[in-house]
Every structure is written in C-alpha cells, then in structure tokens.
Tab-separated table of C-alpha atoms in Angstrom:
chain	number	residue	atom	x	y	z
A	1	MET	CA	0.000	0.000	0.000
A	2	ARG	CA	0.999	3.646	0.002
A	3	ALA	CA	2.406	6.089	2.541
A	4	LEU	CA	0.435	9.083	3.757
A	5	HIS	CA	1.176	12.390	2.066
A	6	PHE	CA	-0.646	15.043	4.075
A	7	ILE	CA	0.347	15.923	7.642
A	8	ALA	CA	-2.741	17.208	9.420
A	9	TRP	CA	-1.724	15.454	12.648
A	10	LEU	CA	1.473	17.433	13.261
A	11	PRO	CA	1.406	19.527	16.452
A	12	LEU	CA	2.190	23.220	16.296
A	13	ALA	CA	5.684	24.277	17.265
A	14	SER	CA	4.220	26.649	19.844
A	15	ALA	CA	2.901	23.653	21.760
A	16	PHE	CA	6.399	22.881	23.005
A	17	ASN	CA	8.196	26.243	22.891
A	18	SER	CA	8.179	26.396	26.680
A	19	TYR	CA	10.050	23.085	26.829
A	20	ARG	CA	12.445	23.773	23.944
A	21	SER	CA	15.355	25.049	26.018
A	22	THR	CA	15.206	22.215	28.546
A	23	LEU	CA	14.837	19.577	25.872
A	24	THR	CA	17.491	20.975	23.532
A	25	ASP	CA	20.018	21.501	26.318
A	26	CYS	CA	19.490	17.951	27.544
A	27	LEU	CA	19.856	16.439	24.073
A	28	ASN	CA	22.971	18.455	23.318
A	29	ALA	CA	24.511	17.455	26.647
A	30	GLY	CA	23.936	13.825	25.730
A	31	SER	CA	25.452	14.284	22.231
A	32	VAL	CA	22.158	13.349	20.598
A	33	PRO	CA	21.936	14.542	16.956
A	34	ILE	CA	18.865	16.760	16.615
A	35	LEU	CA	16.976	18.508	13.851
A	36	LEU	CA	15.081	21.725	14.634
A	37	THR	CA	12.710	23.872	12.599
A	38	SER	CA	15.660	26.131	11.799
A	39	SER	CA	17.858	23.265	10.603
A	40	PRO	CA	18.701	22.709	6.912
A	41	GLY	CA	16.608	19.839	5.570
A	42	TRP	CA	13.773	20.384	8.040
A	43	SER	CA	11.091	20.571	5.359
A	44	GLN	CA	12.211	17.239	3.903
A	45	GLU	CA	11.890	15.527	7.265
A	46	ILE	CA	8.405	16.956	8.025
A	47	ALA	CA	8.697	16.416	11.744
A	48	PRO	CA	8.206	18.788	14.686
A	49	TYR	CA	11.272	17.451	16.464
A	50	ASN	CA	13.249	14.824	14.584
A	51	LEU	CA	16.153	12.809	16.011
A	52	ARG	CA	18.617	10.595	14.181
A	53	PHE	CA	20.409	7.814	16.010
A	54	THR	CA	23.093	5.233	15.470
A	55	PRO	CA	23.623	3.513	18.848
A	56	ALA	CA	20.882	2.398	21.186
A	57	PRO	CA	22.403	4.387	24.112
A	58	THR	CA	21.509	7.550	22.215
A	59	VAL	CA	17.865	6.485	22.264
A	60	ARG	CA	18.083	6.044	26.021
A	61	THR	CA	19.460	9.558	26.376
A	62	ALA	CA	16.722	10.992	24.167
A	63	VAL	CA	13.950	9.313	26.154
A	64	LYS	CA	15.472	10.500	29.423
A	65	CYS	CA	15.499	14.038	28.010
A	66	ALA	CA	11.833	13.730	27.055
A	67	ASN	CA	11.139	12.790	30.678
A	68	LYS	CA	13.163	15.730	31.963
A	69	ALA	CA	11.344	18.193	29.687
A	70	ASN	CA	8.004	16.414	30.234
A	71	VAL	CA	7.268	16.186	26.496
A	72	LYS	CA	5.624	13.397	24.534
A	73	ALA	CA	7.735	11.326	22.150
A	74	THR	CA	6.724	9.182	19.200
A	75	VAL	CA	8.808	6.758	17.180
A	76	LYS	CA	9.118	6.980	13.391
A	77	GLY	CA	10.110	3.786	11.631
A	78	GLY	CA	9.163	3.515	7.964
A	79	GLY	CA	6.852	6.541	8.089
A	80	HIS	CA	4.122	4.431	6.481
A	81	SER	CA	1.461	4.876	9.169
A	82	TYR	CA	-1.971	5.422	7.605
A	83	GLY	CA	-2.569	8.125	10.213
A	84	ALA	CA	0.971	9.602	10.189
A	85	PHE	CA	1.113	8.608	13.854
A	86	GLY	CA	4.913	8.440	13.826
A	87	LEU	CA	4.856	12.241	13.540
A	88	ALA	CA	2.362	12.840	16.338
A	89	GLY	CA	4.688	13.693	19.206
A	90	THR	CA	6.448	16.853	20.285
A	91	MET	CA	9.692	14.912	19.852
A	92	VAL	CA	9.990	12.354	17.053
A	93	ILE	CA	12.565	9.594	17.426
A	94	ASP	CA	13.642	8.575	13.924
A	95	MET	CA	14.943	4.992	13.809
A	96	MET	CA	16.421	5.355	10.324
A	97	GLU	CA	19.941	4.310	11.338
A	98	PHE	CA	18.879	0.966	12.813
A	99	GLN	CA	19.426	-1.078	9.641
A	100	ASN	CA	21.238	-4.174	10.918
A	101	VAL	CA	20.255	-7.704	9.879
A	102	THR	CA	22.073	-10.742	11.242
A	103	LEU	CA	21.122	-14.424	11.157
A	104	ASP	CA	22.007	-17.174	13.596
A	105	ALA	CA	22.444	-20.121	11.251
A	106	ALA	CA	22.041	-22.645	14.059
A	107	THR	CA	18.705	-21.371	15.386
A	108	GLY	CA	17.292	-19.545	12.361
A	109	ILE	CA	16.714	-16.480	14.551
A	110	ALA	CA	17.282	-13.165	12.778
A	111	SER	CA	18.152	-9.948	14.606
A	112	VAL	CA	16.610	-7.033	12.749
A	113	GLY	CA	17.069	-3.312	13.345
A	114	ALA	CA	13.867	-1.407	14.042
A	115	GLY	CA	14.456	1.068	11.204
A	116	LEU	CA	14.455	-1.488	8.388
A	117	ARG	CA	11.938	-1.515	5.567
A	118	LEU	CA	10.428	-4.843	4.535
A	119	GLY	CA	11.999	-5.076	1.089
A	120	ASN	CA	15.527	-4.513	2.339
A	121	MET	CA	14.969	-6.947	5.212
A	122	ALA	CA	13.639	-9.699	2.925
A	123	THR	CA	16.553	-9.317	0.527
A	124	LYS	CA	19.140	-9.489	3.301
A	125	LEU	CA	17.564	-12.521	4.993
A	126	PHE	CA	17.644	-14.405	1.711
A	127	GLN	CA	21.248	-13.398	1.078
A	128	LEU	CA	22.312	-14.524	4.552
A	129	GLY	CA	20.775	-17.980	4.460
A	130	GLN	CA	17.908	-18.256	1.983
A	131	ARG	CA	15.489	-17.542	4.808
A	132	GLY	CA	12.182	-15.717	4.895
A	133	LEU	CA	9.478	-14.660	7.310
A	134	PRO	CA	5.859	-13.573	6.833
A	135	HIS	CA	5.300	-9.914	5.992
A	136	GLY	CA	3.386	-7.576	3.711
A	137	THR	CA	3.945	-6.936	0.028
A	138	CYS	CA	4.923	-3.242	0.092
A	139	PRO	CA	8.737	-3.025	0.339
A	140	GLY	CA	8.663	0.492	1.803
A	141	VAL	CA	6.745	-0.427	4.963
A	142	GLY	CA	8.864	-0.258	8.121
A	143	ILE	CA	9.313	-3.328	10.282
A	144	GLY	CA	8.665	-1.366	13.494
A	145	GLY	CA	4.928	-0.840	13.152
A	146	HIS	CA	4.465	-3.939	11.009
A	147	ALA	CA	5.867	-6.373	13.576
A	148	THR	CA	4.156	-4.757	16.562
A	149	LEU	CA	0.619	-4.319	15.204
A	150	GLY	CA	0.100	-7.383	12.986
A	151	GLY	CA	2.014	-7.908	9.784
A	152	PHE	CA	0.064	-9.909	7.213
A	153	GLY	CA	1.564	-11.489	4.125
A	154	LEU	CA	0.201	-13.998	1.661
A	155	ASP	CA	2.404	-16.528	3.483
A	156	SER	CA	0.836	-15.723	6.875
A	157	ARG	CA	-1.663	-18.577	6.821
A	158	LEU	CA	1.388	-20.833	6.416
A	159	TRP	CA	3.751	-19.115	8.896
A	160	GLY	CA	1.694	-16.676	10.996
A	161	LEU	CA	1.694	-12.897	11.208
A	162	THR	CA	4.963	-10.994	11.401
A	163	LEU	CA	4.403	-10.411	15.121
A	164	ASP	CA	4.061	-14.163	15.654
A	165	THR	CA	7.704	-14.611	14.622
A	166	VAL	CA	9.012	-12.195	17.270
A	167	VAL	CA	10.732	-14.118	20.086
A	168	ALA	CA	12.502	-11.191	21.781
A	169	LEU	CA	12.804	-7.412	21.546
A	170	ASP	CA	15.557	-5.030	22.633
A	171	VAL	CA	13.830	-1.915	23.916
A	172	VAL	CA	14.269	1.387	25.689
A	173	LEU	CA	11.600	1.864	28.332
A	174	ALA	CA	9.805	5.134	28.964
A	175	ASN	CA	12.142	5.901	31.878
A	176	GLY	CA	15.162	5.691	29.578
A	177	THR	CA	16.462	2.298	30.711
A	178	ALA	CA	17.227	-0.584	28.358
A	179	ALA	CA	15.720	-4.058	28.548
A	180	THR	CA	15.401	-7.266	26.577
A	181	VAL	CA	11.798	-8.438	26.512
A	182	THR	CA	10.699	-12.051	25.997
A	183	ALA	CA	7.779	-14.261	26.954
A	184	THR	CA	9.554	-15.065	30.231
A	185	GLN	CA	11.291	-11.713	30.828
A	186	HIS	CA	8.833	-8.837	31.229
A	187	GLY	CA	6.073	-11.142	29.970
A	188	ASP	CA	3.287	-8.563	30.257
A	189	LEU	CA	5.248	-6.090	28.141
A	190	PHE	CA	6.039	-8.839	25.603
A	191	TRP	CA	2.300	-9.508	25.300
A	192	ALA	CA	1.590	-5.793	24.763
A	193	LEU	CA	4.409	-5.165	22.279
A	194	ARG	CA	3.216	-8.035	20.080
A	195	GLY	CA	0.016	-6.390	18.889
A	196	ALA	CA	-0.091	-2.870	20.350
A	197	GLY	CA	3.581	-1.950	20.359
A	198	PRO	CA	3.644	1.801	19.662
A	199	GLY	CA	3.512	3.653	22.964
A	200	PHE	CA	4.798	0.921	25.285
A	201	ALA	CA	8.551	1.110	24.598
A	202	VAL	CA	11.028	2.225	21.948
A	203	ILE	CA	12.073	-0.941	20.151
A	204	THR	CA	15.623	-0.860	18.803
A	205	GLN	CA	15.928	-4.464	17.600
A	206	PHE	CA	13.667	-7.440	16.902
A	207	HIS	CA	14.718	-11.078	17.256
A	208	MET	CA	12.563	-13.098	14.880
A	209	LYS	CA	12.014	-16.701	13.863
A	210	THR	CA	12.722	-17.307	10.174
A	211	PHE	CA	11.786	-20.112	7.788
A	212	PRO	CA	13.464	-21.753	4.798
A	213	ALA	CA	12.381	-19.668	1.815
A	214	PRO	CA	10.374	-21.839	-0.612
A	215	SER	CA	12.282	-22.458	-3.827
A	216	VAL	CA	9.063	-22.759	-5.852
A	217	ASN	CA	6.329	-20.145	-5.518
A	218	ILE	CA	3.261	-19.929	-7.749
A	219	ASN	CA	2.088	-16.325	-8.129
A	220	TRP	CA	-1.440	-16.564	-9.490
A	221	SER	CA	-4.425	-14.392	-10.357
A	222	HIS	CA	-7.821	-14.885	-12.026
A	223	SER	CA	-10.070	-11.922	-12.906
A	224	TRP	CA	-13.723	-11.588	-13.900
A	225	SER	CA	-15.844	-8.632	-15.029
A	226	PHE	CA	-19.574	-8.324	-14.424
A	227	SER	CA	-22.356	-6.291	-15.964
A	228	SER	CA	-24.538	-6.144	-12.860
A	229	ALA	CA	-24.198	-5.789	-9.115
A	230	SER	CA	-26.206	-8.955	-8.482
A	231	ALA	CA	-23.922	-11.063	-10.691
A	232	ALA	CA	-20.801	-9.641	-9.038
A	233	ALA	CA	-22.211	-10.266	-5.554
A	234	ALA	CA	-23.114	-13.879	-6.327
A	235	ALA	CA	-19.658	-14.603	-7.731
A	236	PHE	CA	-17.929	-12.866	-4.823
A	237	LEU	CA	-19.970	-14.908	-2.345
A	238	ALA	CA	-18.825	-18.132	-4.006
A	239	ALA	CA	-15.172	-17.059	-4.009
A	240	GLN	CA	-15.343	-15.844	-0.396
A	241	ASN	CA	-16.906	-19.041	0.905
A	242	TRP	CA	-14.622	-21.339	-1.106
A	243	GLY	CA	-11.545	-19.683	0.361
A	244	GLN	CA	-12.733	-19.884	3.933
A	245	GLN	CA	-13.883	-23.492	3.607
A	246	ASN	CA	-11.313	-25.021	1.261
A	247	ALA	CA	-8.066	-23.048	0.852
A	248	PRO	CA	-5.148	-24.972	2.406
A	249	LYS	CA	-2.678	-22.960	4.451
A	250	GLU	CA	-0.111	-23.172	1.645
A	251	LEU	CA	-2.429	-21.104	-0.562
A	252	GLY	CA	-2.195	-17.361	0.033
A	253	TYR	CA	-5.620	-16.081	-1.012
A	254	GLY	CA	-7.137	-12.642	-1.461
A	255	ILE	CA	-9.907	-10.893	-3.391
A	256	VAL	CA	-9.335	-7.472	-4.963
A	257	VAL	CA	-12.340	-5.424	-6.071
A	258	GLY	CA	-11.757	-2.522	-8.450
A	259	PRO	CA	-13.770	0.077	-10.348
A	260	ALA	CA	-13.938	-1.917	-13.589
A	261	GLY	CA	-17.040	-3.864	-12.552
A	262	GLY	CA	-15.361	-7.010	-11.351
A	263	PHE	CA	-12.816	-8.562	-9.035
A	264	THR	CA	-9.581	-10.534	-9.029
A	265	LEU	CA	-8.709	-13.609	-7.021
A	266	ARG	CA	-4.998	-13.554	-6.416
A	267	GLY	CA	-2.321	-15.020	-4.199
A	268	VAL	CA	0.695	-17.281	-3.975
A	269	TYR	CA	0.847	-21.046	-3.649
A	270	TYR	CA	3.933	-22.185	-1.767
A	271	GLY	CA	4.621	-25.483	-3.486
A	272	ALA	CA	4.715	-27.296	-6.813
A	273	LYS	CA	2.709	-26.080	-9.787
A	274	SER	CA	1.004	-29.462	-10.159
A	275	ASP	CA	-0.246	-29.225	-6.578
A	276	TYR	CA	-1.493	-25.688	-7.199
A	277	GLU	CA	-3.395	-26.826	-10.294
A	278	ALA	CA	-5.088	-29.638	-8.374
A	279	ILE	CA	-6.107	-27.260	-5.572
A	280	ILE	CA	-7.334	-24.418	-7.773
A	281	ALA	CA	-9.288	-26.560	-10.266
A	282	PRO	CA	-12.401	-26.904	-8.055
A	283	LEU	CA	-12.415	-23.140	-7.449
A	284	LEU	CA	-12.249	-22.383	-11.164
A	285	ALA	CA	-15.009	-24.909	-11.826
A	286	LEU	CA	-17.168	-23.261	-9.173
A	287	MET	CA	-16.541	-19.800	-10.611
A	288	LYS	CA	-17.361	-21.048	-14.103
A	289	SER	CA	-20.674	-22.306	-12.795
A	290	VAL	CA	-21.677	-19.129	-10.923
A	291	THR	CA	-20.570	-16.821	-13.773
A	292	GLY	CA	-22.463	-18.694	-16.478
A	293	GLY	CA	-19.326	-20.053	-18.096
A	294	ALA	CA	-17.322	-16.819	-18.169
A	295	GLN	CA	-13.607	-17.328	-18.746
A	296	PRO	CA	-11.304	-15.407	-16.422
A	297	SER	CA	-8.258	-13.415	-17.392
A	298	SER	CA	-5.536	-15.451	-15.728
A	299	SER	CA	-1.854	-15.304	-14.867
A	300	VAL	CA	0.176	-18.124	-13.328
A	301	GLN	CA	3.918	-17.677	-12.767
A	302	VAL	CA	6.448	-20.104	-11.294
A	303	LEU	CA	8.997	-17.992	-9.429
A	304	GLY	CA	11.812	-18.156	-6.922
A	305	TRP	CA	11.415	-16.503	-3.524
A	306	ILE	CA	12.845	-13.076	-4.283
A	307	ASP	CA	11.216	-12.931	-7.717
A	308	SER	CA	7.865	-13.814	-6.133
A	309	LEU	CA	8.194	-11.004	-3.574
A	310	THR	CA	9.256	-8.582	-6.308
A	311	ALA	CA	6.255	-9.492	-8.459
A	312	LEU	CA	3.907	-8.940	-5.514
A	313	ALA	CA	5.503	-5.572	-4.811
A	314	GLY	CA	5.298	-4.459	-8.422
A	315	SER	CA	8.678	-2.791	-7.954
A	316	SER	CA	12.191	-3.411	-6.717
A	317	LEU	CA	12.469	-4.678	-3.156
A	318	SER	CA	15.298	-2.230	-2.540
A	319	THR	CA	14.249	1.038	-0.909
A	320	PRO	CA	16.444	3.966	0.143
A	321	VAL	CA	17.277	4.348	3.803
A	322	GLN	CA	16.772	8.088	3.429
A	323	GLY	CA	14.637	9.937	0.907
A	324	TYR	CA	11.897	7.331	0.426
A	325	ASP	CA	9.437	9.196	-1.780
A	326	LEU	CA	6.419	6.964	-2.408
A	327	HIS	CA	3.380	8.910	-1.215
A	328	ASP	CA	-0.368	8.946	-1.510
A	329	THR	CA	-3.276	11.142	-0.434
A	330	PHE	CA	-5.998	8.823	0.807
A	331	TYR	CA	-8.414	7.545	3.398
A	332	ALA	CA	-8.959	3.904	4.347
A	333	LYS	CA	-11.090	1.781	6.654
A	334	SER	CA	-10.962	-1.884	7.623
A	335	ILE	CA	-13.147	-4.615	9.075
A	336	ASP	CA	-12.287	-8.096	10.332
A	337	THR	CA	-14.939	-10.703	9.638
A	338	LYS	CA	-15.142	-13.856	11.713
A	339	GLU	CA	-14.290	-17.386	10.655
A	340	SER	CA	-17.730	-18.473	11.809
A	341	ALA	CA	-19.617	-15.881	9.744
A	342	THR	CA	-18.756	-14.882	6.195
A	343	LEU	CA	-20.643	-11.937	4.741
A	344	SER	CA	-24.053	-12.902	3.363
A	345	ILE	CA	-25.398	-12.422	-0.148
A	346	THR	CA	-27.584	-9.598	1.210
A	347	ALA	CA	-24.553	-7.704	2.519
A	348	LEU	CA	-22.587	-8.262	-0.687
A	349	GLN	CA	-25.500	-7.164	-2.864
A	350	GLY	CA	-25.616	-3.937	-0.871
A	351	LEU	CA	-21.904	-3.373	-1.413
A	352	PHE	CA	-21.891	-4.049	-5.146
A	353	LYS	CA	-25.038	-2.004	-5.701
A	354	TYR	CA	-23.237	0.922	-4.066
A	355	LEU	CA	-20.109	0.358	-6.170
A	356	PHE	CA	-22.043	0.034	-9.430
A	357	THR	CA	-24.171	3.146	-8.847
A	358	THR	CA	-21.893	5.596	-7.017
A	359	THR	CA	-19.394	7.898	-8.701
A	360	PRO	CA	-16.301	8.588	-6.581
A	361	PRO	CA	-15.933	12.281	-5.707
A	362	GLY	CA	-13.583	14.463	-7.696
A	363	GLY	CA	-12.038	11.734	-9.817
A	364	ALA	CA	-10.914	9.684	-6.820
A	365	GLN	CA	-9.656	6.145	-7.386
A	366	TRP	CA	-10.377	3.221	-5.092
A	367	PHE	CA	-9.985	-0.477	-4.372
A	368	ILE	CA	-11.240	-3.009	-1.858
A	369	LEU	CA	-9.013	-5.812	-0.634
A	370	ALA	CA	-10.248	-8.855	1.288
A	371	ASN	CA	-7.411	-11.125	2.442
A	372	LEU	CA	-8.127	-14.567	3.825
A	373	TYR	CA	-6.754	-14.905	7.371
A	374	GLY	CA	-8.678	-17.995	8.404
A	375	GLY	CA	-9.517	-21.168	6.542
A	376	PRO	CA	-8.282	-24.752	6.986
A	377	GLY	CA	-5.098	-24.968	9.046
A	378	SER	CA	-4.439	-21.222	9.184
A	379	VAL	CA	-1.478	-20.610	11.486
A	380	ILE	CA	-2.818	-17.120	12.263
A	381	ASN	CA	-5.822	-18.648	13.996
A	382	SER	CA	-3.840	-21.434	15.671
A	383	PHE	CA	-2.704	-19.157	18.500
A	384	PRO	CA	-4.861	-18.684	21.610
A	385	PRO	CA	-7.073	-15.587	21.957
A	386	SER	CA	-5.364	-12.544	23.433
A	387	THR	CA	-7.338	-12.929	26.667
A	388	ASP	CA	-6.287	-16.554	27.189
A	389	PRO	CA	-3.829	-16.904	30.108
A	390	SER	CA	-1.418	-18.735	27.794
A	391	SER	CA	-1.423	-15.989	25.146
A	392	THR	CA	1.825	-14.141	24.435
A	393	SER	CA	0.272	-11.574	22.081
A	394	CYS	CA	-2.490	-8.989	22.430
A	395	TYR	CA	-3.411	-9.329	18.732
A	396	ALA	CA	-7.166	-9.708	19.033
A	397	ASN	CA	-8.378	-11.329	15.809
A	398	ARG	CA	-7.460	-14.993	16.303
A	399	ASP	CA	-10.831	-16.160	14.985
A	400	GLY	CA	-10.728	-14.100	11.805
A	401	GLY	CA	-12.102	-14.990	8.413
A	402	TYR	CA	-11.130	-12.129	6.100
A	403	VAL	CA	-9.559	-8.760	6.814
A	404	TRP	CA	-11.064	-6.155	4.513
A	405	GLN	CA	-9.523	-2.852	3.498
A	406	PHE	CA	-11.560	-0.087	1.808
A	407	TYR	CA	-9.193	2.476	0.267
A	408	ALA	CA	-9.726	5.598	-1.860
A	409	PHE	CA	-7.182	8.171	-3.010
A	410	THR	CA	-6.922	11.300	-5.117
A	411	GLY	CA	-6.634	10.648	-8.831
A	412	ASN	CA	-2.967	11.640	-9.010
A	413	SER	CA	-2.140	10.618	-5.415
A	414	GLN	CA	-1.344	14.266	-4.630
A	415	PRO	CA	-3.081	16.944	-2.547
A	416	PRO	CA	-5.514	18.559	-2.296
A	417	PHE	CA	-7.630	15.955	-0.567
A	418	ASN	CA	-11.391	16.151	-1.054
A	419	PRO	CA	-13.098	15.391	2.307
A	420	ALA	CA	-15.949	13.790	0.360
A	421	ILE	CA	-13.593	10.831	-0.168
A	422	ILE	CA	-13.949	10.041	3.540
A	423	THR	CA	-17.724	9.858	3.199
A	424	PHE	CA	-17.368	7.737	0.054
A	425	VAL	CA	-15.244	5.162	1.908
A	426	LYS	CA	-17.438	5.163	5.003
A	427	ASN	CA	-20.447	4.507	2.789
A	428	MET	CA	-18.647	1.548	1.196
A	429	VAL	CA	-18.517	-0.085	4.606
A	430	GLY	CA	-22.014	1.110	5.467
A	431	SER	CA	-23.430	-0.474	2.318
A	432	LEU	CA	-22.696	-3.896	3.832
A	433	GLY	CA	-25.410	-3.193	6.382
A	434	ALA	CA	-25.750	-4.448	9.926
A	435	GLU	CA	-23.367	-7.372	9.385
A	436	ALA	CA	-20.396	-4.990	9.189
A	437	ALA	CA	-21.477	-2.625	11.953
A	438	GLY	CA	-19.172	-2.781	14.952
A	439	LEU	CA	-16.868	-5.455	13.550
A	440	PRO	CA	-13.258	-5.364	14.750
A	441	ALA	CA	-10.765	-3.361	12.686
A	442	TYR	CA	-7.118	-3.982	11.776
A	443	ALA	CA	-4.680	-1.658	13.558
A	444	PRO	CA	-2.077	-1.490	10.740
A	445	TYR	CA	-4.800	0.059	8.540
A	446	ALA	CA	-5.177	2.883	11.053
A	447	ASP	CA	-8.395	4.883	10.732
A	448	PRO	CA	-7.720	8.453	11.954
A	449	GLN	CA	-11.478	9.078	12.079
A	450	PHE	CA	-11.720	6.811	15.127
A	451	THR	CA	-11.646	8.394	18.560
A	452	GLN	CA	-9.007	6.934	20.855
A	453	THR	CA	-11.644	4.975	22.764
A	454	GLU	CA	-13.245	3.580	19.609
A	455	ALA	CA	-9.860	2.667	18.147
A	456	GLN	CA	-8.867	0.768	21.267
A	457	VAL	CA	-12.091	-1.252	21.304
A	458	ARG	CA	-12.052	-1.974	17.567
A	459	TYR	CA	-8.358	-2.932	17.426
A	460	TRP	CA	-7.765	-4.722	20.754
A	461	GLY	CA	-11.217	-5.673	22.032
A	462	ALA	CA	-11.253	-7.498	25.345
A	463	GLY	CA	-7.519	-6.922	25.788
A	464	VAL	CA	-7.965	-3.181	26.426
A	465	PRO	CA	-8.158	-3.315	30.259
A	466	ARG	CA	-4.921	-5.307	30.504
A	467	LEU	CA	-3.185	-3.014	28.009
A	468	LYS	CA	-4.189	0.043	30.040
A	469	ALA	CA	-2.834	-1.565	33.191
A	470	ILE	CA	0.488	-2.409	31.521
A	471	LYS	CA	0.795	1.122	30.128
A	472	SER	CA	0.321	2.601	33.591
A	473	GLN	CA	3.118	0.373	34.883
A	474	VAL	CA	5.713	0.902	32.141
A	475	ASP	CA	4.949	4.532	31.225
A	476	PRO	CA	3.055	6.218	34.081
A	477	LYS	CA	3.852	9.719	32.778
A	478	GLY	CA	2.615	8.928	29.257
A	479	ILE	CA	5.911	9.966	27.649
A	480	LEU	CA	5.632	7.518	24.726
A	481	TYR	CA	2.656	8.585	22.674
A	482	ASN	CA	0.349	7.034	20.139
A	483	PRO	CA	-2.878	8.938	19.312
A	484	GLN	CA	-4.985	5.778	19.126
A	485	GLY	CA	-2.970	3.648	21.525
A	486	PHE	CA	-2.420	3.753	25.242
C-alpha cells in the first residue's frame, strides 16, 4: 500500500516552545543529533522534532530528556502509518539508522534493526541464508509498526503474522532504561508489544524466527468482469466461501475489487505447480458455474522466492534508507470478519449495488481488498485468543475470516484531498449493512477518524483493560505517545 502524504496530525511548534530550552540543552549534553525547525533539511523531514540515532544508548538519552522536559515522544520507523502517527509527538525519534540484519544459522533467529523496511529486510535474509518470514507486500513499509501491530503477508496462513515470529525485543523503556523483553522476561510487556507496540517502549531491535524460503512459488491471479451488481455479488460470495472453507494454508488467497465492474482472485501457492493446479481446479469450476461459463483473465507464474516477492511488490524490493518518496493522499477503513460468519449475499449485494451506482468524488480512485486470514489450518488462527492466560500476544483477531480494506485516493495521489472521499469510503462499509457494523478493525490500517476509545475497542477488544494496566506500569507519565494507543 501507500504512505500518507498530508500531515494534518502534526502539532504546532508553539505547543512545546516552553520546553524547547530544557529539551534541547538535555539532548545536546547527551550528544544526541537533533533537527530543529531552523535546521537545513527540516522541510524534507516533516517532523516537529526529529532525532537521528546510530547507537541504542543515544535512544536512552533521548527518552530521558523527554522525561526531563516532560514532552511526549513518538517513534518513526518507515513513516508508512496510515494516520501519520509516527509524527504525532512533540519529539519524534527517527529509527532510520537501525538497519542491521544478522542471522544465527544454528537457530534460524534473525536480529533485525527497528528502522528497516520490509523489502531490504527480505533481501538481506535471503542473502544470509535463503530464509524468509511472513510480511506484507509493500517493500517500503517499516518493520517497526508492522511487527508490533500485525504484519500480514500472503504466506501468513502458512507461517503466521509478522508479530508471531518475534521471540525477543531489545527496547528502551519510557524511563530511559534498556531491557530485553521475551515471553519469560517482562512477559506482560512482551504480550503488549506483540500487537499494540507503539507507545509501550522504543524498540531498537527485533529477534525473529525465520523459515526456509520456498524455492518454488506460484504467483497466481484470475479476474472476472460483471455487468450487474447482483452477478458480481453472487460470484464474490462463491469465491469468499470457497476460500474460507477449502483453501489450504499453503495457498495465500485474497480478493481485490476494483472500479472496472469485477474482481480478481490472487495469491501465492507455496509449493509445486502441479499441486497448485489440483487445488485451484475446483475453485475455477465453481466460478465457471456461478458466472455462467465466463472465462477469467488469468496469470500463473512459477517464481523463486525473491522474484515472487518482487512481483507482488510491483517494484524493486530495494528502498532507500533516506529519501523514500512513495506517497499517496488517501483515506482507508478496515473490518475483520469472523471465521464463523462470512458476509451474506444480502450484505454483498448492498456493497456491489453501491459500487455500481456511485461515482467517486472528484475523480478519486479506489480499491477493496479482502485477504483470507482464516480457513483450513491457518497458522494465524492457531494461537490462543489474546485474553487466554497462555497468550503471548495482544493481537485480538485470532478467529478471523477475512480482513477487509476499503481504500480511496486522489486521482494523481497528490493533494488537495477532497473530504468527500472520507464519506465515500465510510459509505462503502455502510453499504454492507448491519453485518459490518461494529466489527473489529485492523490496527495497521489505522483509521484516523476513530476516537481513541473507539480505536482501542475496535483494534484490541477485550484486551484493552490489561493493556491500560500495563501502560500505567511501564509509562506512568505517558511519555511515549500514540494517538490511538495507550
């Protein structure tokens, strides 16, 4: 997906003028590199108070200075937050310099710097030992938010979410002290960081389980167009239900709806082409039946691991450490359906009727993405619920079916942003009717229209009371800040 372009969530400089001297003096005394509004390059950084670090001790000094000046700090990793939440604090801690990747060949555990972007991480892991781990398809996304809020890839039903691979984290706590956090060391904080990470600690390094990268990967897609909303809804229902009931965990499976009057089934099969063909044949036969014999536009590619990731990205996996310039001007919402309840034909008819009859405002473009999280053998759903005493993650959607994203952006991806786009997207979700009302949402697709209370309930559900209690223990002054977190 794309990074946010507009910056409506930045605080005014005047909000921290009274603390500037204390904060700046403290940072300078600790030899912390700082960037102020008067500094060259400020406009490129777009941050109210931006820090650059190399060693973790510098992060400790910076957090201690935030405590001394009593200012809020946020952490900027990849800068890909849908709500620009990495820029929400008076002081922004930029993790750009944390780019290390090492691999323990004996254990398969990778140590990954918190400033890495996914594409660079994936490339390095493969170079070090032909290893991989589950993650999203956009190479510019930062590992920091990805591995602490969720982290879905088409391989996640096979391997789990990105956060499920995290076995330890090196962090700086809100009081400026360093700690290593595991399931047995600071277990409550480990639970919170794996699902609601931003705001609980500054993570400097992840330690993550890796997997042998499959040598054969089948990147596949099949697309249909429809002349009516009812036909599209009936076909979508069949595809949705087939995935949830029949897709093996080796089959990454998603449905992409676009403005051309149809949708695309697409994913990756992690195995031999002959096995893929045997698995997909019943789906294609079903779709042929429900579409009246329509032939899809299809693509099936047999690729190596890196080539498969590159094809999914639609671009090079390599991204610059500094000067990343992929932007968008957009609004998005999400819902998480349950494994026990796919959306009905009534809900889908409402959605496609809206899509077939509504013109996006001001030339806006849009897409809807429904990724299968559940289904037979899904590793995502194999973990206990966040409220289970044995759980080591506060990720709340362990009984998920599909995670939906509704996304609309300006025609050229540039400002100005027409506020009517927000209404357009909200009405997409609303067109599904009562079945979609109040469903959980997916924190990595942050919805800045949520209040803090609504965001907490929609993202973390029954885990909210425990998260609040942990926050009060590890950051009683509220130094580490996330607008929709704790």
